mmCIF file of N, CA and C in Angstrom:
data_model
loop_
_atom_site.group_PDB
_atom_site.id
_atom_site.type_symbol
_atom_site.label_atom_id
_atom_site.label_comp_id
_atom_site.label_asym_id
_atom_site.label_seq_id
_atom_site.Cartn_x
_atom_site.Cartn_y
_atom_site.Cartn_z
ATOM 1 N N SER A 1186 2.558 20.273 2.297
ATOM 2 C CA SER A 1186 2.369 18.880 1.655
ATOM 3 C C SER A 1186 3.724 18.759 0.553
ATOM 4 N N SER A 1187 4.069 17.714 0.172
ATOM 5 C CA SER A 1187 5.191 17.470 -0.495
ATOM 6 C C SER A 1187 5.220 18.312 -1.748
ATOM 7 N N LEU A 1188 4.112 18.352 -2.426
ATOM 8 C CA LEU A 1188 3.913 19.081 -3.598
ATOM 9 C C LEU A 1188 4.169 20.464 -3.446
ATOM 10 N N GLY A 1189 3.798 21.052 -2.043
ATOM 11 C CA GLY A 1189 3.800 22.318 -2.079
ATOM 12 C C GLY A 1189 5.303 22.994 -1.683
ATOM 13 N N SER A 1190 6.078 21.953 -1.055
ATOM 14 C CA SER A 1190 7.591 21.864 -0.605
ATOM 15 C C SER A 1190 8.280 22.026 -1.904
ATOM 16 N N TYR A 1191 7.863 21.186 -2.805
ATOM 17 C CA TYR A 1191 8.651 21.133 -4.040
ATOM 18 C C TYR A 1191 8.445 22.449 -5.026
ATOM 19 N N LEU A 1192 7.507 22.804 -4.717
ATOM 20 C CA LEU A 1192 6.792 24.164 -5.919
ATOM 21 C C LEU A 1192 7.487 25.561 -5.171
ATOM 22 N N ASP A 1193 7.616 25.283 -3.692
ATOM 23 C CA ASP A 1193 8.173 26.574 -2.990
ATOM 24 C C ASP A 1193 9.798 26.252 -3.582
ATOM 25 N N SER A 1194 10.214 25.057 -3.402
ATOM 26 C CA SER A 1194 11.732 25.268 -3.612
ATOM 27 C C SER A 1194 12.166 25.592 -4.938
ATOM 28 N N LEU A 1195 11.005 25.656 -6.047
ATOM 29 C CA LEU A 1195 11.299 26.236 -7.566
ATOM 30 C C LEU A 1195 11.324 27.617 -7.326
ATOM 31 N N ASN A 1196 10.546 28.056 -6.720
ATOM 32 C CA ASN A 1196 10.308 29.737 -6.512
ATOM 33 C C ASN A 1196 11.570 30.252 -5.494
ATOM 34 N N GLY A 1197 12.591 29.326 -5.014
ATOM 35 C CA GLY A 1197 13.440 30.034 -4.189
ATOM 36 C C GLY A 1197 12.999 30.079 -2.780
ATOM 37 N N ALA A 1198 11.925 29.628 -2.201
ATOM 38 C CA ALA A 1198 11.397 29.580 -0.626
ATOM 39 C C ALA A 1198 12.357 28.142 -0.212
ATOM 40 N N THR A 1199 12.602 28.559 1.049
ATOM 41 C CA THR A 1199 13.639 27.590 1.677
ATOM 42 C C THR A 1199 12.327 26.586 2.547
ATOM 43 N N PRO A 1200 12.210 25.426 2.217
ATOM 44 C CA PRO A 1200 11.242 24.627 2.927
ATOM 45 C C PRO A 1200 11.840 24.319 4.364
ATOM 46 N N ALA A 1201 10.762 23.854 5.069
ATOM 47 C CA ALA A 1201 10.990 23.850 6.656
ATOM 48 C C ALA A 1201 11.788 22.417 6.567
ATOM 49 N N ALA A 1202 12.813 22.376 7.303
ATOM 50 C CA ALA A 1202 13.468 21.192 7.657
ATOM 51 C C ALA A 1202 12.753 20.246 8.485
ATOM 52 N N PRO A 1203 12.624 19.124 8.239
ATOM 53 C CA PRO A 1203 12.045 18.122 9.098
ATOM 54 C C PRO A 1203 12.632 17.853 10.495
ATOM 55 N N SER A 1204 11.726 17.755 11.516
ATOM 56 C CA SER A 1204 12.219 17.454 12.572
ATOM 57 C C SER A 1204 13.456 16.030 12.549
ATOM 58 N N PRO A 1205 14.456 15.970 13.445
ATOM 59 C CA PRO A 1205 15.287 14.866 13.579
ATOM 60 C C PRO A 1205 14.811 13.761 13.922
ATOM 61 N N THR A 1206 13.720 13.948 14.910
ATOM 62 C CA THR A 1206 12.816 12.748 15.678
ATOM 63 C C THR A 1206 11.744 12.420 14.852
ATOM 64 N N THR A 1207 11.347 12.950 13.810
ATOM 65 C CA THR A 1207 10.019 12.585 13.274
ATOM 66 C C THR A 1207 10.227 12.156 11.716
ATOM 67 N N PRO A 1208 10.112 10.796 11.741
ATOM 68 C CA PRO A 1208 10.277 10.497 9.985
ATOM 69 C C PRO A 1208 9.088 11.280 9.143
ATOM 70 N N THR A 1209 9.558 11.783 7.849
ATOM 71 C CA THR A 1209 8.711 12.208 7.082
ATOM 72 C C THR A 1209 8.101 11.407 5.945
ATOM 73 N N THR A 1210 6.823 11.207 5.826
ATOM 74 C CA THR A 1210 6.671 10.127 4.921
ATOM 75 C C THR A 1210 5.575 11.193 3.561
ATOM 76 N N GLU A 1211 6.560 10.735 2.476
ATOM 77 C CA GLU A 1211 5.789 11.335 1.400
ATOM 78 C C GLU A 1211 4.661 10.661 0.643
ATOM 79 N N SER A 1212 3.614 11.154 0.026
ATOM 80 C CA SER A 1212 2.580 10.646 -0.515
ATOM 81 C C SER A 1212 2.744 9.252 -1.175
ATOM 82 N N THR A 1213 3.890 9.163 -1.557
ATOM 83 C CA THR A 1213 4.126 7.979 -2.315
ATOM 84 C C THR A 1213 4.714 6.520 -1.302
ATOM 85 N N GLY A 1214 4.577 6.857 0.100
ATOM 86 C CA GLY A 1214 4.967 6.076 1.101
ATOM 87 C C GLY A 1214 6.302 5.872 1.398
ATOM 88 N N PHE A 1215 7.238 6.593 0.467
ATOM 89 C CA PHE A 1215 8.758 6.808 0.837
ATOM 90 C C PHE A 1215 8.894 7.448 2.398
ATOM 91 N N CYS A 1216 9.835 7.071 2.963
ATOM 92 C CA CYS A 1216 9.860 7.795 4.375
ATOM 93 C C CYS A 1216 11.477 8.062 4.457
ATOM 94 N N HIS A 1217 11.682 9.192 4.987
ATOM 95 C CA HIS A 1217 13.029 9.879 5.009
ATOM 96 C C HIS A 1217 13.185 10.539 6.156
ATOM 97 N N VAL A 1218 14.582 10.751 6.558
ATOM 98 C CA VAL A 1218 14.950 11.544 7.796
ATOM 99 C C VAL A 1218 16.327 12.269 7.526
ATOM 100 N N PRO A 1219 16.556 13.155 8.368
ATOM 101 C CA PRO A 1219 17.884 13.982 7.975
ATOM 102 C C PRO A 1219 19.054 12.391 8.856
ATOM 103 N N LEU A 1220 20.216 12.414 8.266
ATOM 104 C CA LEU A 1220 21.244 11.490 8.567
ATOM 105 C C LEU A 1220 21.255 11.573 9.974
ATOM 106 N N ASP A 1221 21.416 12.708 10.519
ATOM 107 C CA ASP A 1221 21.626 12.475 12.044
ATOM 108 C C ASP A 1221 20.623 11.890 13.170
ATOM 109 N N TYR A 1222 19.423 11.506 12.428
ATOM 110 C CA TYR A 1222 18.365 10.864 12.889
ATOM 111 C C TYR A 1222 18.888 9.394 13.426
ATOM 112 N N PHE A 1223 20.216 8.915 12.706
ATOM 113 C CA PHE A 1223 20.761 7.500 12.912
ATOM 114 C C PHE A 1223 21.910 7.827 13.773
ATOM 115 N N ALA A 1224 22.484 8.874 14.281
ATOM 116 C CA ALA A 1224 23.435 8.980 15.055
ATOM 117 C C ALA A 1224 23.460 7.892 15.877
ATOM 118 N N PHE A 1225 24.688 7.478 16.377
ATOM 119 C CA PHE A 1225 24.732 6.724 17.386
ATOM 120 C C PHE A 1225 23.923 7.085 18.536
ATOM 121 N N GLU A 1226 24.234 8.344 19.045
ATOM 122 C CA GLU A 1226 23.723 8.888 20.256
ATOM 123 C C GLU A 1226 21.946 9.290 20.185
ATOM 124 N N ASN A 1227 21.424 8.891 19.118
ATOM 125 C CA ASN A 1227 20.170 8.700 18.910
ATOM 126 C C ASN A 1227 19.359 7.255 19.124
ATOM 127 N N LEU A 1228 20.461 6.220 19.070
ATOM 128 C CA LEU A 1228 20.005 4.934 19.019
ATOM 129 C C LEU A 1228 19.517 4.651 20.360
ATOM 130 N N ALA A 1229 18.481 3.289 20.606
ATOM 131 C CA ALA A 1229 18.216 3.057 21.782
ATOM 132 C C ALA A 1229 18.998 1.670 22.099
ATOM 133 N N SER A 1230 19.503 1.314 23.254
ATOM 134 C CA SER A 1230 20.427 0.347 23.448
ATOM 135 C C SER A 1230 19.274 -0.899 23.915
ATOM 136 N N LYS A 1231 19.396 -1.898 23.480
ATOM 137 C CA LYS A 1231 18.871 -3.165 23.892
ATOM 138 C C LYS A 1231 19.796 -3.690 24.941
ATOM 139 N N GLY A 1232 20.940 -3.416 25.368
ATOM 140 C CA GLY A 1232 21.625 -3.762 26.376
ATOM 141 C C GLY A 1232 22.639 -5.072 25.689
ATOM 142 N N PRO A 1233 23.057 -5.873 26.831
ATOM 143 C CA PRO A 1233 23.965 -7.014 26.314
ATOM 144 C C PRO A 1233 22.980 -8.081 25.665
ATOM 145 N N ARG A 1234 23.562 -9.042 24.907
ATOM 146 C CA ARG A 1234 23.026 -10.106 24.315
ATOM 147 C C ARG A 1234 22.711 -11.291 25.524
ATOM 148 N N ALA A 1235 21.866 -11.625 25.965
ATOM 149 C CA ALA A 1235 21.846 -12.794 26.945
ATOM 150 C C ALA A 1235 22.338 -14.088 26.444
ATOM 151 N N THR A 1236 22.070 -14.304 25.100
ATOM 152 C CA THR A 1236 22.298 -15.663 24.585
ATOM 153 C C THR A 1236 23.835 -15.769 23.992
ATOM 154 N N TYR A 1237 24.591 -14.859 24.214
ATOM 155 C CA TYR A 1237 26.069 -14.709 23.647
ATOM 156 C C TYR A 1237 26.847 -16.115 23.726
ATOM 157 N N ASP A 1238 27.715 -16.444 23.003
ATOM 158 C CA ASP A 1238 28.583 -17.387 23.000
ATOM 159 C C ASP A 1238 30.212 -17.271 22.846
ATOM 160 N N TRP A 1239 30.248 -15.777 22.341
ATOM 161 C CA TRP A 1239 31.636 -15.357 22.241
ATOM 162 C C TRP A 1239 31.661 -13.730 22.352
ATOM 163 N N GLY A 1240 32.681 -13.113 23.086
ATOM 164 C CA GLY A 1240 32.810 -11.646 23.221
ATOM 165 C C GLY A 1240 31.522 -11.146 23.991
ATOM 166 N N THR A 1241 31.308 -9.848 24.066
ATOM 167 C CA THR A 1241 29.974 -9.328 25.065
ATOM 168 C C THR A 1241 29.237 -8.336 23.969
ATOM 169 N N PRO A 1242 28.528 -9.155 23.227
ATOM 170 C CA PRO A 1242 27.750 -8.242 22.144
ATOM 171 C C PRO A 1242 26.526 -7.535 22.894
ATOM 172 N N GLN A 1243 26.339 -6.268 22.310
ATOM 173 C CA GLN A 1243 25.478 -5.308 22.901
ATOM 174 C C GLN A 1243 24.807 -4.765 21.334
ATOM 175 N N ASP A 1244 23.478 -4.447 21.239
ATOM 176 C CA ASP A 1244 22.957 -3.769 20.200
ATOM 177 C C ASP A 1244 22.325 -2.804 20.675
ATOM 178 N N TRP A 1245 22.364 -1.817 19.569
ATOM 179 C CA TRP A 1245 21.209 -0.408 19.495
ATOM 180 C C TRP A 1245 20.538 -0.564 18.323
ATOM 181 N N SER A 1246 19.410 -0.095 18.192
ATOM 182 C CA SER A 1246 18.591 0.341 16.950
ATOM 183 C C SER A 1246 17.841 1.648 17.004
ATOM 184 N N ARG A 1247 17.234 1.732 16.136
ATOM 185 C CA ARG A 1247 16.333 2.907 15.746
ATOM 186 C C ARG A 1247 15.282 2.817 14.448
ATOM 187 N N LYS A 1248 14.010 2.552 15.006
ATOM 188 C CA LYS A 1248 13.305 2.444 13.708
ATOM 189 C C LYS A 1248 12.759 3.544 12.758
ATOM 190 N N LEU A 1249 12.911 3.241 11.543
ATOM 191 C CA LEU A 1249 12.572 4.259 10.821
ATOM 192 C C LEU A 1249 10.813 4.224 10.236
ATOM 193 N N ALA A 1250 10.499 2.994 9.983
ATOM 194 C CA ALA A 1250 9.294 2.947 9.537
ATOM 195 C C ALA A 1250 8.746 1.399 9.738
ATOM 196 N N ASP A 1251 7.592 1.014 9.962
ATOM 197 C CA ASP A 1251 7.122 -0.051 10.001
ATOM 198 C C ASP A 1251 5.251 -0.005 9.927
ATOM 199 N N ASP A 1252 5.273 -0.691 8.565
ATOM 200 C CA ASP A 1252 3.725 -0.592 7.905
ATOM 201 C C ASP A 1252 3.156 -1.945 8.002
ATOM 202 N N GLY A 1253 3.799 -2.661 8.950
ATOM 203 C CA GLY A 1253 3.206 -4.131 9.446
ATOM 204 C C GLY A 1253 3.662 -5.101 8.364
ATOM 205 N N VAL A 1254 4.062 -5.044 7.514
ATOM 206 C CA VAL A 1254 4.683 -5.637 6.140
ATOM 207 C C VAL A 1254 6.104 -5.692 6.091
ATOM 208 N N PHE A 1255 6.581 -4.185 5.931
ATOM 209 C CA PHE A 1255 7.967 -3.747 5.708
ATOM 210 C C PHE A 1255 8.358 -2.936 6.873
ATOM 211 N N ARG A 1256 9.567 -3.405 7.545
ATOM 212 C CA ARG A 1256 10.205 -2.365 8.511
ATOM 213 C C ARG A 1256 11.496 -1.993 8.072
ATOM 214 N N ALA A 1257 12.092 -0.836 8.585
ATOM 215 C CA ALA A 1257 13.274 -0.263 8.290
ATOM 216 C C ALA A 1257 13.837 0.593 9.097
ATOM 217 N N GLY A 1258 15.280 0.524 9.698
ATOM 218 C CA GLY A 1258 15.487 1.263 10.475
ATOM 219 C C GLY A 1258 17.151 1.120 10.536
ATOM 220 N N THR A 1259 17.473 1.253 11.702
ATOM 221 C CA THR A 1259 19.202 1.110 11.607
ATOM 222 C C THR A 1259 19.397 0.288 13.088
ATOM 223 N N TRP A 1260 20.775 -0.348 12.693
ATOM 224 C CA TRP A 1260 21.017 -1.292 13.800
ATOM 225 C C TRP A 1260 22.469 -1.464 13.769
ATOM 226 N N TYR A 1261 23.015 -1.316 15.155
ATOM 227 C CA TYR A 1261 24.722 -1.568 15.331
ATOM 228 C C TYR A 1261 24.835 -2.303 16.225
ATOM 229 N N CYS A 1262 25.818 -3.229 16.378
ATOM 230 C CA CYS A 1262 26.045 -4.287 17.187
ATOM 231 C C CYS A 1262 27.887 -4.156 17.686
ATOM 232 N N SER A 1263 28.112 -4.477 18.965
ATOM 233 C CA SER A 1263 29.679 -4.510 19.355
ATOM 234 C C SER A 1263 29.869 -5.876 18.964
ATOM 235 N N GLU A 1264 30.931 -6.161 18.763
ATOM 236 C CA GLU A 1264 31.709 -7.406 18.699
ATOM 237 C C GLU A 1264 31.345 -8.666 19.637
ATOM 238 N N GLY A 1265 31.089 -9.779 19.158
ATOM 239 C CA GLY A 1265 30.632 -10.975 19.627
ATOM 240 C C GLY A 1265 29.538 -11.806 18.677
ATOM 241 N N GLY A 1266 29.237 -12.662 19.512
ATOM 242 C CA GLY A 1266 28.290 -13.649 18.786
ATOM 243 C C GLY A 1266 27.287 -14.218 19.443
ATOM 244 N N TRP A 1267 26.155 -14.647 18.941
ATOM 245 C CA TRP A 1267 25.171 -15.281 19.797
ATOM 246 C C TRP A 1267 24.234 -15.934 18.816
ATOM 247 N N GLU A 1268 23.648 -17.041 19.520
ATOM 248 C CA GLU A 1268 22.534 -18.000 18.703
ATOM 249 C C GLU A 1268 21.107 -17.207 18.881
ATOM 250 N N SER A 1269 20.681 -16.985 17.714
ATOM 251 C CA SER A 1269 19.202 -16.476 17.754
ATOM 252 C C SER A 1269 18.388 -17.147 18.219
ATOM 253 N N PRO A 1270 17.446 -16.460 19.236
ATOM 254 C CA PRO A 1270 16.380 -17.310 19.933
ATOM 255 C C PRO A 1270 15.034 -17.405 19.199
ATOM 256 N N ASN A 1271 15.070 -16.485 17.910
ATOM 257 C CA ASN A 1271 14.083 -16.882 17.004
ATOM 258 C C ASN A 1271 14.436 -17.031 15.651
ATOM 259 N N GLY A 1272 14.237 -17.774 15.083
ATOM 260 C CA GLY A 1272 14.752 -17.817 13.448
ATOM 261 C C GLY A 1272 13.612 -16.993 12.693
ATOM 262 N N LYS A 1273 14.344 -16.507 11.433
ATOM 263 C CA LYS A 1273 13.535 -15.719 10.736
ATOM 264 C C LYS A 1273 12.786 -16.515 9.617
ATOM 265 N N GLY A 1274 11.397 -16.254 9.769
ATOM 266 C CA GLY A 1274 10.451 -16.567 8.616
ATOM 267 C C GLY A 1274 10.449 -16.021 7.474
ATOM 268 N N VAL A 1275 11.309 -14.636 7.370
ATOM 269 C CA VAL A 1275 11.332 -13.838 6.198
ATOM 270 C C VAL A 1275 12.623 -13.248 5.839
ATOM 271 N N THR A 1276 12.666 -12.745 4.764
ATOM 272 C CA THR A 1276 14.050 -12.310 4.250
ATOM 273 C C THR A 1276 14.419 -11.243 4.867
ATOM 274 N N GLU A 1277 15.780 -10.908 5.372
ATOM 275 C CA GLU A 1277 15.908 -9.731 5.948
ATOM 276 C C GLU A 1277 17.248 -9.362 4.986
ATOM 277 N N VAL A 1278 17.145 -7.928 4.381
ATOM 278 C CA VAL A 1278 17.993 -7.125 3.630
ATOM 279 C C VAL A 1278 18.672 -6.304 4.416
ATOM 280 N N PHE A 1279 20.006 -5.732 4.411
ATOM 281 C CA PHE A 1279 20.730 -4.868 5.036
ATOM 282 C C PHE A 1279 21.860 -4.347 4.363
ATOM 283 N N TYR A 1280 22.387 -3.369 4.664
ATOM 284 C CA TYR A 1280 23.838 -2.768 3.977
ATOM 285 C C TYR A 1280 24.471 -2.422 5.113
ATOM 286 N N MET A 1281 25.757 -3.258 4.885
ATOM 287 C CA MET A 1281 26.534 -2.946 6.165
ATOM 288 C C MET A 1281 27.727 -1.653 5.708
ATOM 289 N N LEU A 1282 27.795 -0.830 6.833
ATOM 290 C CA LEU A 1282 28.749 0.459 6.216
ATOM 291 C C LEU A 1282 30.118 -0.021 6.932
ATOM 292 N N GLU A 1283 30.337 -0.751 7.767
ATOM 293 C CA GLU A 1283 31.597 -1.063 8.338
ATOM 294 C C GLU A 1283 31.622 -2.457 9.337
ATOM 295 N N GLY A 1284 32.802 -3.078 9.344
ATOM 296 C CA GLY A 1284 32.809 -4.283 10.059
ATOM 297 C C GLY A 1284 32.645 -5.232 9.280
ATOM 298 N N HIS A 1285 32.559 -6.657 10.014
ATOM 299 C CA HIS A 1285 32.061 -7.925 9.408
ATOM 300 C C HIS A 1285 31.559 -8.529 10.030
ATOM 301 N N GLY A 1286 30.751 -9.635 9.630
ATOM 302 C CA GLY A 1286 29.937 -10.431 10.111
ATOM 303 C C GLY A 1286 29.939 -12.020 9.702
ATOM 304 N N MET A 1287 29.117 -12.843 10.287
ATOM 305 C CA MET A 1287 28.741 -14.156 9.622
ATOM 306 C C MET A 1287 27.519 -14.483 10.256
ATOM 307 N N LEU A 1288 26.770 -15.273 9.297
ATOM 308 C CA LEU A 1288 25.520 -15.732 9.569
ATOM 309 C C LEU A 1288 25.916 -17.200 9.458
ATOM 310 N N GLY A 1289 25.263 -18.284 10.268
ATOM 311 C CA GLY A 1289 25.415 -19.538 10.348
ATOM 312 C C GLY A 1289 23.781 -19.943 9.846
ATOM 313 N N ASP A 1290 23.933 -21.073 9.112
ATOM 314 C CA ASP A 1290 22.834 -21.835 8.780
ATOM 315 C C ASP A 1290 22.737 -22.937 9.749
ATOM 316 N N SER A 1291 21.317 -23.341 9.930
ATOM 317 C CA SER A 1291 21.137 -24.767 10.687
ATOM 318 C C SER A 1291 22.133 -25.897 10.584
ATOM 319 N N ASP A 1292 22.064 -25.897 8.795
ATOM 320 C CA ASP A 1292 23.259 -26.764 8.580
ATOM 321 C C ASP A 1292 24.541 -26.621 8.877
ATOM 322 N N GLY A 1293 25.069 -25.823 9.473
ATOM 323 C CA GLY A 1293 26.394 -25.347 9.556
ATOM 324 C C GLY A 1293 27.206 -24.436 8.309
ATOM 325 N N ALA A 1294 26.397 -24.105 7.223
ATOM 326 C CA ALA A 1294 26.987 -23.131 6.502
ATOM 327 C C ALA A 1294 26.956 -22.122 6.828
ATOM 328 N N LYS A 1295 28.153 -21.335 6.819
ATOM 329 C CA LYS A 1295 28.517 -20.112 7.257
ATOM 330 C C LYS A 1295 28.639 -18.959 6.000
ATOM 331 N N HIS A 1296 28.118 -17.950 6.094
ATOM 332 C CA HIS A 1296 27.811 -17.064 5.410
ATOM 333 C C HIS A 1296 28.629 -15.601 5.795
ATOM 334 N N PHE A 1297 29.628 -15.472 5.176
ATOM 335 C CA PHE A 1297 30.734 -14.036 5.956
ATOM 336 C C PHE A 1297 30.285 -12.922 4.786
ATOM 337 N N PHE A 1298 29.914 -11.662 5.567
ATOM 338 C CA PHE A 1298 29.830 -10.269 4.791
ATOM 339 C C PHE A 1298 30.562 -9.311 5.433
ATOM 340 N N GLY A 1299 30.444 -8.230 4.759
ATOM 341 C CA GLY A 1299 31.293 -7.056 5.331
ATOM 342 C C GLY A 1299 31.042 -5.839 4.718
ATOM 343 N N PRO A 1300 31.425 -4.540 4.448
ATOM 344 C CA PRO A 1300 30.774 -3.323 4.073
ATOM 345 C C PRO A 1300 30.519 -3.307 2.556
ATOM 346 N N GLY A 1301 29.321 -2.719 2.210
ATOM 347 C CA GLY A 1301 29.081 -2.735 0.670
ATOM 348 C C GLY A 1301 27.862 -3.490 0.315
#
């Protein structure tokens, strides 16, 4: 258990490391994995974007958690652009580590973003 691991760490015991392929869910619902879980070689390719309008975008991803309401994971995309075949009815939050992007609204407004 989480509490048992915590108590063991206070007594100097070394807790077992979680498997890099299995997310660990604490009793609080918090989910975590070692950083290498999201290493590029562990991501699944979705292949080239069929609806691209410039470049040759391809994307890769890996899910961390999905409780039916909230989904979390990682996503990587090569350079290119495409129209989304499905509009988002919900808010998407992300943290960009590197690169730059732009999301365009149906009214033509452009929203640029980058790292941070």
